[in-house]
Amino acid sequence: MKPSAIKAYMQDHLALYIFVSVLFLIGVVFGAVMVNALSLDQKQELGRHLNYFIQNVDDGSLLGAHQEQSFRQTLGLHIKWLVLIWLLGLSVVGLPLVFVLDFLKGVLVGFSVGYLTAQYAWKGMLFSFVSVAPQNVIVIPALLIASVAATHFSLQLVKTRFQHRRGFVAQSFWRYTGTTVFLGVILAGVSLYEGFLSPYVMKWIAPMLLV
């Protein structure tokens, strides 16, 4: 894409990017605050599950055959999320749910990082940096781009509904679908990292949390 085309694209979509990014950030803050709202029993239950997971990371249980399973599960989750955004973008009615998904993604990230930090202080922050941050540096922008594409396409449907410009709608649909497929390929690459490389990185940090 030419620099001029990129500039024009950003000018046309900047407001949408700001909107979905703010929704995501609000979700992150909300997720972090939710950690403080947990009861003592809930914190202890989550702590047991987290300790079990970290022990599995430390003893290498997540390596070998488990890595392929982790890759498939992670890929499936990312693709399902992406396809859901794509489907919701095909109708004006489903558009608000795209924004809900952006907010929920922020909640998940905020809660994960917030709980690890609350449970293990700076060690939890370090663990979240190697276990949560690397893939989300790509996953989050990809999902936000998908959300903007879905919003733009849905708004285009509203604009052209009474103009009988079927060719224009078809062209926008294939561009929208092509963007989604491209993002799916990127998320597949991220899933490879999460499934096959991330366990080794987490294994390096895990002993610090078990001390």
Backbone as a ProteinNet text record, in pm:
[ID]
protein_1_A
[PRIMARY]
MKPSAIKAYMQDHLALYIFVSVLFLIGVVFGAVMVNALSLDQKQELGRHLNYFIQNVDDGSLLGAHQEQSFRQTLGLHIKWLVLIWLLGLSVVGLPLVFVLDFLKGVLVGFSVGYLTAQYAWKGMLFSFVSVAPQNVIVIPALLIASVAATHFSLQLVKTRFQHRRGFVAQSFWRYTGTTVFLGVILAGVSLYEGFLSPYVMKWIAPMLLV
[TERTIARY]
84.5	0	88.5	55.8	134.2	115.5	219	208.1	86.6	56.2	-59.7	-189.6	-194.4	-314.3	-328.5	-214.8	-217.6	-265.5	-214.6	-254.9	-403.9	-453.5	-596.6	-680.3	-631.4	-703	-713.4	-602.6	-601.4	-689.9	-692.6	-778	-924.9	-959.9	-1098.9	-1142.1	-1046.3	-1080.6	-1029.1	-964.8	-903.1	-1003.2	-1120.7	-1221.7	-1263.7	-1276.7	-1313.9	-1203.6	-1078.5	-967	-960.1	-982.8	-982.5	-1095.3	-1211.8	-1328.5	-1307	-1264.6	-1247.1	-1128.5	-1026.3	-910.6	-950.5	-1032.6	-1079.9	-1166.5	-1253.4	-1334.7	-1246.4	-1142.7	-1051.1	-981.6	-932.8	-862.1	-954.6	-1079.5	-1177.3	-1195.3	-1197.9	-1208.5	-1088.5	-968.2	-846.6	-856.2	-896.5	-910.4	-1016.3	-1128	-1236.9	-1189.8	-1114.4	-1064.2	-968.1	-881.9	-787.3	-859.8	-964.6	-1042.2	-1117.4	-1159.6	-1233.1	-1151.8	-1018.5	-933.2	-958	-972.5	-994.8	-1134.3	-1225.8	-1363.1	-1382.2	-1279.5	-1290.5	-1297.7	-1376.8	-1381.6	-1257	-1234.3	-1117.3	-1120.7	-1238.6	-1251.1	-1219.7	-1266.4	-1239.3	-1090.6	-1026.4	-882.6	-804.2	-845.4	-776	-795.5	-916.2	-943.2	-861.9	-861.3	-780.9	-632.4	-590.8	-451	-408.8	-497.1	-465.4	-448.9	-540.5	-531.1	-404.6	-373.1	-254.6	-126.5	-120.6	-2.3	15.8	-96.3	-89.8	-35.8	-82.3	-35.2	114	156.4	297.6	386.2	339.2	415.5	429.8	322.4	329.4	427.8	429.9	526.1	667.8	688.2	822.4	875.9	790.4	839	834.8	797	801.3	681.1	572.7	453.6	385.3	411.9	349.5	429.8	541.3	624.5	588.3	648.1	622.9	487.9	413.3	285	184	197.5	103.3	113.1	229.6	248.3	159.5	148.1	61.7	-83.7	-124.8	-261.2	-286.1	-187.3	-199	-209.9	-131.9	-138.4	-277.2	-333.6	-466.6	-572.6	-565.3	-663.8	-652.6	-529.5	-508.6	-552.5	-515.5	-556.5	-708.2	-772.3	-917.6	-983.1	-928.2	-984.2	-970.8	-851.1	-829.9	-918.6	-926.3	-1005.4	-1154.5	-1201.6	-1343.3	-1376.2	-1287	-1308.8	-1311.6	-1217.3	-1208.4	-1330.7	-1371.1	-1488.1	-1614.8	-1625	-1742.5	-1751.3	-1637.9	-1636.5	-1677.9	-1624.7	-1658.7	-1808.3	-1866.9	-2009.4	-2093.5	-2055	-2131.5	-2124.6	-2012.6	-1997.8	-2084.3	-2139.1	-2222.8	-2363	-2396.7	-2529.7	-2517.5	-2600.9	-2601.5	-2644	-2733.7	-2784.2	-2672.5	-2577	-2470.5	-2356.2	-2358.3	-2246.8	-2218.1	-2319.9	-2289.7	-2215.8	-2239.7	-2172.4	-2023.4	-1984.5	-1842.3	-1774.2	-1839.3	-1784.2	-1779.9	-1880.5	-1881.2	-1760.8	-1729.2	-1614.4	-1483.6	-1470.9	-1351	-1337.3	-1448.1	-1447.9	-1410.5	-1469.3	-1441.7	-1295.8	-1238.5	-1096.7	-1011.7	-1046.3	-974.8	-989.5	-1109.7	-1134.4	-1046.5	-1037.4	-957.2	-809.7	-758.4	-617.8	-593.3	-680.4	-664.6	-674	-766.5	-781.8	-661.4	-612.8	-498.3	-374.9	-342.8	-224.7	-245	-365.2	-394.4	-385.7	-437.3	-434.2	-292.1	-215.7	-77	3.9	-19.8	52.4	10.8	-120.1	-169.1	-120.5	-106.6	-68.8	81.7	161.8	306.6	387.3	320	388.1	471.2	595.1	676	708.2	713.9	737.3	618.2	498.3	379	375.5	421.4	430.9	527.8	640.6	739.5	683.2	611.6	553.2	447.2	366.5	265.6	331.9	449.4	521.6	566.9	603.2	651	539.4	429.7	325.1	202.7	176.5	56.6	90.8	194.6	225.5	269.4	365.1	420.3	314.9	225.3	125.3	21.1	-11.4	-114.4	-66.8	63.3	116.1	67.5	43.2	-6.5	-156	-201.4	-341.4	-435.1	-404.1	-493.2	-506.1	-394.7	-410.8	-486.3	-461.7	-531.8	-682.6	-723.7	-866.9	-927.8	-850.2	-901.2	-915.9	-819.8	-831.1	-953.6	-975.4	-1093.1	-1221.6	-1221.6	-1339.9	-1367	-1260.3	-1276.6	-1328.3	-1273.4	-1318.7	-1465.8	-1505.9	-1645.2	-1737	-1693.4	-1773.5	-1787.6	-1676.9	-1679.2	-1771.1	-1761.6	-1845.7	-1993.1	-2021.9	-2160.6	-2216.8	-2136.6	-2181.8	-2199.9	-2114.5	-2129.5	-2262.5	-2304.2	-2432.8	-2547	-2535.9	-2640.2	-2644.7	-2527.5	-2520.3	-2573.2	-2550.7	-2585.3	-2718.7	-2784.4	-2908.6	-3013	-3024	-3126.2	-3070.3	-2943.6	-2882.4	-2872.7	-2905	-2905.4	-2770.7	-2663.6	-2528.5	-2473.3	-2528.3	-2491.7	-2345.8	-2297.4	-2157.6	-2062.7	-2097.3	-2013.8	-2014.6	-2130.7	-2141.5	-2059.7	-2067.5	-1992.2	-1842.3	-1798.2	-1657.3	-1612	-1693.1	-1661.1	-1659.4	-1751.6	-1757.8	-1629.4	-1581.7	-1461.6	-1338.1	-1336.3	-1224.7	-1227.7	-1346	-1365.7	-1326.3	-1370.2	-1338.1	-1188.5	-1127.5	-984.1	-903.8	-946.8	-880.3	-889.3	-1006.9	-1026.9	-939.1	-929.9	-845.9	-698.8	-654.9	-516.8	-486.8	-580	-562.5	-562.3	-640.3	-640.8	-505.3	-438.4	-304.2	-206.6	-218.4	-132.7	-156.9	-283.3	-315.8	-270.4	-266.1	-212.8	-64.9	8.3	149.3	167.6	81.1	86.2	58.4	-35.6	-69	49.4	129.5	251.4	346	358.8	443.8	387	256.7	195.1	205.2	190	190.6	328.8	426.1	556.1	671.9	663.3	774.1	743.7	622.4	585.9	610.4	582.7	610.5	756.1	848.6	990.8	1022.3	962.1	985.1	926.7	806.5	743.8	821	876.9	953.9	1076.5	1128.2	1244	1208.5	1084.9	1041.7	972.7	909.8	827.8	896.8	1026.3	1088.5	1087.2	1087.1	1085.9	954	844.3	713.9	690.6	767.1	749.4	834.8	923.2	1010	927
-118.8	0	124.5	221.2	343	431.1	510.8	599.9	691.3	739.3	827.3	753.4	626.1	545.5	517.2	490.7	466	591.1	706.8	832.4	857.5	832.5	851.9	754.6	629.7	527.9	570.5	616.8	657.4	779.5	871.3	988.6	948.8	849.5	805.5	722.1	652.7	557.2	595.2	710.9	748.6	751.5	808.3	818.2	679.2	585	448.9	382.4	402.8	344.2	400.8	529.5	590.7	532.8	517.4	467.1	325.3	233.2	94.1	81.2	164.6	160.2	206.1	310.4	358.6	252.1	187.4	78.9	-31.5	-68	-171.9	-128.5	-5.6	43.2	50.8	89.4	89.8	-52.7	-148.9	-289	-333.9	-288.9	-323.5	-271.7	-146.1	-86.5	-160.6	-190.6	-262.3	-400.4	-470.1	-602.6	-597.6	-495	-480.1	-451.3	-369.6	-336.5	-459.3	-546.7	-667.2	-755.9	-751	-832.8	-796.7	-668.5	-623.7	-658.6	-686.3	-718.9	-867.2	-948.9	-1092.3	-1119.6	-1219.5	-1261.2	-1341.2	-1365	-1440.6	-1582.8	-1644.9	-1781.4	-1784.9	-1685.4	-1679.5	-1661.6	-1575.2	-1554.2	-1681.5	-1753.8	-1877.5	-1984.3	-1992.3	-2090.4	-2059.4	-1933.3	-1893.5	-1915.2	-1889.6	-1909.9	-2054.1	-2146.4	-2290.1	-2329.3	-2281.2	-2313.5	-2253.7	-2130.9	-2064.1	-2134.3	-2173.2	-2244.5	-2377.9	-2446.7	-2574	-2552.2	-2445.8	-2415	-2382.5	-2301.4	-2262.3	-2383.7	-2474	-2596.3	-2681.3	-2687.8	-2761.2	-2696	-2562.9	-2491	-2521.8	-2521.4	-2540.7	-2681.3	-2782.2	-2920.3	-2966.9	-2876.6	-2910.2	-2985.7	-2990.2	-3065.1	-3002.5	-2873.8	-2805.1	-2818.6	-2893.2	-2911.6	-3043.3	-3067.4	-3192.2	-3193.5	-3302.8	-3321.6	-3214.8	-3161.3	-3060.3	-2931.9	-2906.5	-2784.1	-2781.5	-2895.9	-2902.3	-2881	-2940.4	-2921.2	-2775.5	-2713.6	-2572.4	-2485.2	-2518.5	-2443.1	-2451.5	-2572	-2589.5	-2512.6	-2520.4	-2451.2	-2300.2	-2250	-2106.2	-2056.3	-2130.3	-2093.3	-2092.5	-2194.5	-2202.5	-2084.8	-2045.3	-1933	-1802.6	-1778.5	-1654.6	-1648.3	-1759.5	-1760.9	-1745.8	-1810.8	-1797.3	-1652	-1587.2	-1447.3	-1359.4	-1386	-1307.9	-1330.2	-1454.8	-1487.2	-1427.2	-1426.6	-1368.5	-1218.6	-1150	-1007.5	-989.2	-1075.4	-1066.7	-1084.6	-1184.3	-1211.8	-1096	-1042.4	-931.5	-807.6	-791.9	-677.2	-684.8	-801.4	-818.1	-762	-726.1	-669.7	-551	-454.2	-335.3	-371.9	-468.8	-510.5	-566.4	-637.6	-700	-607.5	-485	-393.4	-363.1	-338.2	-311.5	-426	-548.3	-663.3	-664.7	-604.2	-590.7	-507.5	-400.6	-314.4	-386.7	-470.7	-550.6	-645.1	-705.2	-795	-720.9	-599.5	-520.1	-491.7	-457	-430.6	-557.4	-671.3	-797.6	-840.2	-815.9	-848	-766	-640	-556.9	-607	-651	-705.5	-827.7	-917.1	-1037.9	-1005.8	-913	-875.1	-804.9	-710.4	-636.7	-725.8	-820.8	-911.9	-1003.8	-1055.8	-1147.7	-1079.9	-962.9	-890.6	-842.8	-793.3	-743.9	-852.7	-972.6	-1081.3	-1131.5	-1148.1	-1192.3	-1092.4	-964.7	-862	-862	-876.3	-878.5	-1002.4	-1114.3	-1240.1	-1248.7	-1199.8	-1219.8	-1090.1	-975.5	-845.3	-830	-785.6	-758.5	-885.8	-1001.5	-1128.1	-1162.5	-1132.9	-1154	-1061.5	-936.5	-842.2	-894.6	-950.7	-1005.5	-1126.8	-1212	-1331	-1291.4	-1190.3	-1144.7	-1081.2	-1021.1	-959.3	-1063	-1183.8	-1287	-1382.2	-1389.1	-1486.1	-1423.6	-1297	-1229.6	-1125.7	-1047.6	-932.2	-967.7	-1062.9	-1081.1	-1106	-1202.7	-1233.6	-1123.8	-1058.1	-954.8	-827.1	-810.1	-696.9	-703.8	-826.3	-846.2	-876.4	-959.2	-1001.7	-882.5	-795.4	-682.4	-588.3	-541.6	-458.2	-529.2	-660.7	-735	-735	-757.8	-759.5	-619.6	-517.9	-381.1	-342.2	-385.9	-361.2	-432.9	-557.4	-632.6	-561.9	-505.2	-434.6	-308.5	-235.7	-115.8	-152.7	-260.3	-305.7	-346.7	-415.5	-457.5	-336.4	-239.6	-118.5	-40.2	-26.1	48.1	-19.2	-151	-222.1	-209.8	-222.8	-212.2	-73.6	29.4	165.9	186.7	120.6	128.1	66.9	-39.4	-100.4	-2.5	72.9	171.4	279.5	326.1	433.9	392.8	265.4	221.3	147.1	132.7	53.9	110.3	240.9	303.1	360.4	330.6	384.5	281	155.8	47.3	33.4	47	34.4	-104	-207.1	-343.7	-374.1	-319.2	-344.5	-288.9	-171.2	-109.2	-193.1	-245.4	-330.1	-457	-517.2	-639.7	-614.3	-501.7	-466.4	-446.4	-379	-355.9	-486.6	-577.1	-706.8	-786.4	-792.7	-870.7	-806.2	-675.1	-606.1	-635.5	-631.2	-660.1	-804.2	-897.1	-1038.1	-1063.8	-999.2	-1014.4	-965.8	-854.4	-803.9	-904.6	-964.9	-1063.9	-1186.6	-1233.1	-1349.2	-1317.2	-1199.9	-1157.5	-1154.6	-1101	-1098.3	-1238.8	-1328.2	-1468.2	-1534.1	-1502.6	-1556.2	-1504.3	-1376.2	-1318.4	-1386.3	-1407.6	-1471.7	-1616.4	-1681.6	-1818.6	-1817.8	-1717	-1704.4	-1680	-1596.4	-1571	-1699.6	-1780	-1906.5	-2002	-1999.1	-2079.9	-2040.3	-1909.7	-1862.6	-1908	-1887.9	-1922.6	-2071.5	-2153.1	-2296.8	-2356.3	-2307.1	-2375.2	-2298	-2166.5	-2089.7	-2034	-1989.3	-1928.2	-2020	-2152.1	-2238.5	-2236.2	-2224.2	-2217.6	-2086.5	-1976.9	-1847.3	-1846.3	-1902	-1906.7	-1997.7	-2105.4	-2198.6	-2130.1	-2032.7	-1958	-1872.8	-1819.8	-1732	-1808.2	-1921.9	-1995.6	-2022.7	-2065	-2093.6	-1975.6	-1855.5	-1736.8	-1726.4	-1772.6	-1762.4	-1874.7	-1982.7	-2096.3	-2085.8	-1986.5	-1968.5	-1920.6
0	0	0	-84.4	-96	28.6	63.1	178.9	172.2	51	35.8	65.1	23	49	198	264.9	409.2	483	439.8	502.4	485.2	364.9	338.2	421.2	431.1	510	655.8	712.8	853.6	875.8	780.1	793.8	794.1	711.8	702.2	822.5	885.3	990.7	1129	1140.2	1267.4	1382.5	1357.2	1463.1	1511.3	1418	1456.2	1537.9	1497.8	1572.7	1714.2	1727.4	1860.1	1944.8	1884.4	1957.5	2009	1921.2	1964.3	2059.7	2042	2132.5	2272.5	2279.6	2409.6	2477	2399.1	2454.5	2512.4	2437.8	2485	2614	2618.6	2737	2858	2835.9	2945.4	2998.1	2904.8	2945.5	3027.4	2989.4	3063.7	3207.2	3220.7	3354.4	3435.4	3371.7	3439.5	3485	3398.2	3433.9	3550.5	3553.4	3664.1	3794.5	3787.2	3907	3958.1	3865.7	3905.7	4000.1	3988.6	4075.4	4221.5	4251.7	4389.1	4438.7	4344.7	4382.8	4413.3	4389.4	4415.6	4565.4	4602.1	4742	4775.6	4904.1	4948.1	4891.8	4891.5	4837.8	4689.2	4615.9	4472.4	4445.5	4524.8	4508.1	4537.6	4643.1	4678.1	4570.6	4515.6	4410.2	4284.8	4245.2	4129.7	4156.9	4281.1	4318.7	4304.9	4342.8	4330.1	4183.3	4099.4	3956.3	3895.5	3935.6	3882	3926.9	4053.3	4102.8	4031.5	4005	3933.4	3792.1	3728.5	3593.2	3593.3	3688.6	3695.1	3724.2	3807.2	3834.6	3708.6	3629.9	3502.6	3406.1	3407.2	3323.2	3368.1	3500.2	3554.7	3530.2	3541.7	3523.6	3377.9	3287.5	3145.6	3094.1	3172.3	3129.8	3008.7	2984.9	2871.9	2743.1	2750.5	2632.9	2564.3	2448.6	2376.3	2309.1	2329.9	2262.9	2303	2423.7	2470.3	2388.6	2330	2253	2129	2062	1943.8	1982	2094.5	2142.1	2178.5	2244.1	2280.5	2156.1	2053.1	1927.5	1865.8	1861	1801.3	1879.9	2011.7	2094.6	2079.8	2081.3	2068.2	1931.4	1826.6	1691.2	1679.4	1733.6	1729.2	1798.3	1913.9	1988.9	1911.2	1856.7	1781.5	1656.8	1584.3	1460.3	1490.2	1596	1633	1667.3	1741.3	1778.6	1653.8	1561.7	1439	1349.9	1334.2	1250.3	1309.8	1442.3	1506.8	1476.4	1482.6	1447.7	1302	1214.3	1071.8	1049.7	1114.6	1098.7	1151.8	1266.7	1324.7	1236.1	1165.2	1077.3	952.6	923.8	805.1	823.1	946.3	970.5	1064	1043.4	1128.7	1270.3	1282.1	1413.3	1500.5	1438.3	1515.9	1550.4	1497	1517.2	1664.8	1749.1	1891.3	1959.4	1914.4	1975.5	1942.4	1830.7	1799	1907.1	1947.9	2051.8	2186.1	2209.8	2333.2	2336.1	2221.6	2213.9	2240.9	2189.3	2215.6	2364.9	2427.4	2571.5	2649	2612	2681.4	2665.4	2546.9	2527.5	2622.9	2640.7	2735.6	2878.2	2913.3	3047.2	3073.2	2974.7	2989.5	3010.8	2931.1	2944.1	3077.1	3111.9	3236.3	3358.2	3355.7	3469.5	3482.5	3370	3373.5	3431.6	3378	3425.7	3569.1	3599.1	3733.2	3838	3806.3	3904.3	3926.7	3819.2	3833.4	3916.8	3893.5	3969.2	4115.4	4139.6	4277.4	4352.6	4281.9	4345.2	4370.7	4276.6	4286.6	4281.3	4289.9	4289	4161.1	4172.7	4054	3975.7	4046	3976.3	3886.2	3935.2	3853.6	3734	3754	3642.4	3536.3	3583.1	3490.1	3416	3488.6	3425.5	3323.2	3355.8	3259.7	3137.8	3159.5	3048.6	2946.4	2993.1	2900.7	2857.7	2933.5	2901.9	2836	2865.8	2814.3	2707.8	2734.6	2649.1	2506.6	2486.5	2350.5	2243.1	2265.7	2164.2	2151	2263.8	2258.8	2191.3	2178.4	2102.9	1958.2	1910.3	1773.2	1772.2	1866.3	1867.7	1885.8	1981.2	2009.5	1889.8	1828.6	1709.1	1597.1	1581	1475.7	1499	1623	1653.1	1643.7	1678.8	1665.4	1518.4	1435.8	1291.2	1235.6	1281.4	1237.3	1280.4	1400.1	1450	1369.1	1335.5	1254.3	1115.3	1057.7	925.6	930.3	1037.7	1053	1067.5	1147.4	1168.1	1038.1	966.9	841	739.3	728	631.4	669	798.6	843.3	814	835.6	805.9	655.7	576.4	430.9	387	454.4	421.8	445.5	555	585.3	477.9	436	337.7	200.9	165.3	29.6	21.9	136	137.4	42.2	36.6	-46.9	-176.6	-205	-326.2	-437.9	-404.8	-503.5	-574.5	-497.4	-554.8	-517.5	-577.5	-541.4	-572.7	-683.3	-718.4	-613.5	-559.9	-457.2	-330	-292.5	-173.4	-191.4	-310.1	-336.2	-327.5	-382.7	-377.4	-232.3	-152.7	-11.9	65.5	29.8	97.9	76.5	-46.6	-74.7	-13.5	-7.3	58.7	209.3	265.3	407.9	439.6	355.5	376.8	359.3	259.5	238	357.5	418	537.9	651.7	666.6	772.7	751.1	627.4	596.8	624.8	585	610.3	759.8	837.7	983	1041.6	979.8	1024.4	1006.4	895.5	871.4	976.9	1010.7	1113.9	1248.3	1282.7	1409.5	1412.5	1296.9	1290.8	1326.8	1279	1314.9	1463.5	1521.2	1664.9	1742.9	1693.8	1759.9	1760.4	1654	1650.8	1762.9	1783.3	1894	2028.4	2047.9	2176.1	2204.8	2101	2121.6	2138	2059.3	2053.3	2117.6	2128.1	2184.5	2323.5	2343.5	2471.3	2591.4	2582.8	2699.4	2743.9	2648.8	2684.8	2757	2710.2	2773.7	2915.2	2932.1	3064.2	3158.4	3104.2	3186.9	3247	3178.7	3228.1	3350.3	3353.1	3461.5	3575.3	3544.5	3640.7	3774	3778.4	3908.7	4005.3	3954.1	4040.1	4116.7	4055.6	4119.5	4219.6	4209.4	4299	4423.7	4428.7	4545.8	4663.6
[MASK]
+++++++++++++++++++++++++++++++++++++++++++++++++++++++++++++++++++++++++++++++++++++++++++++++++++++++++++++++++++++++++++++++++++++++++++++++++++++++++++++++++++++++++++++++++++++++++++++++++++++++++++++++++++

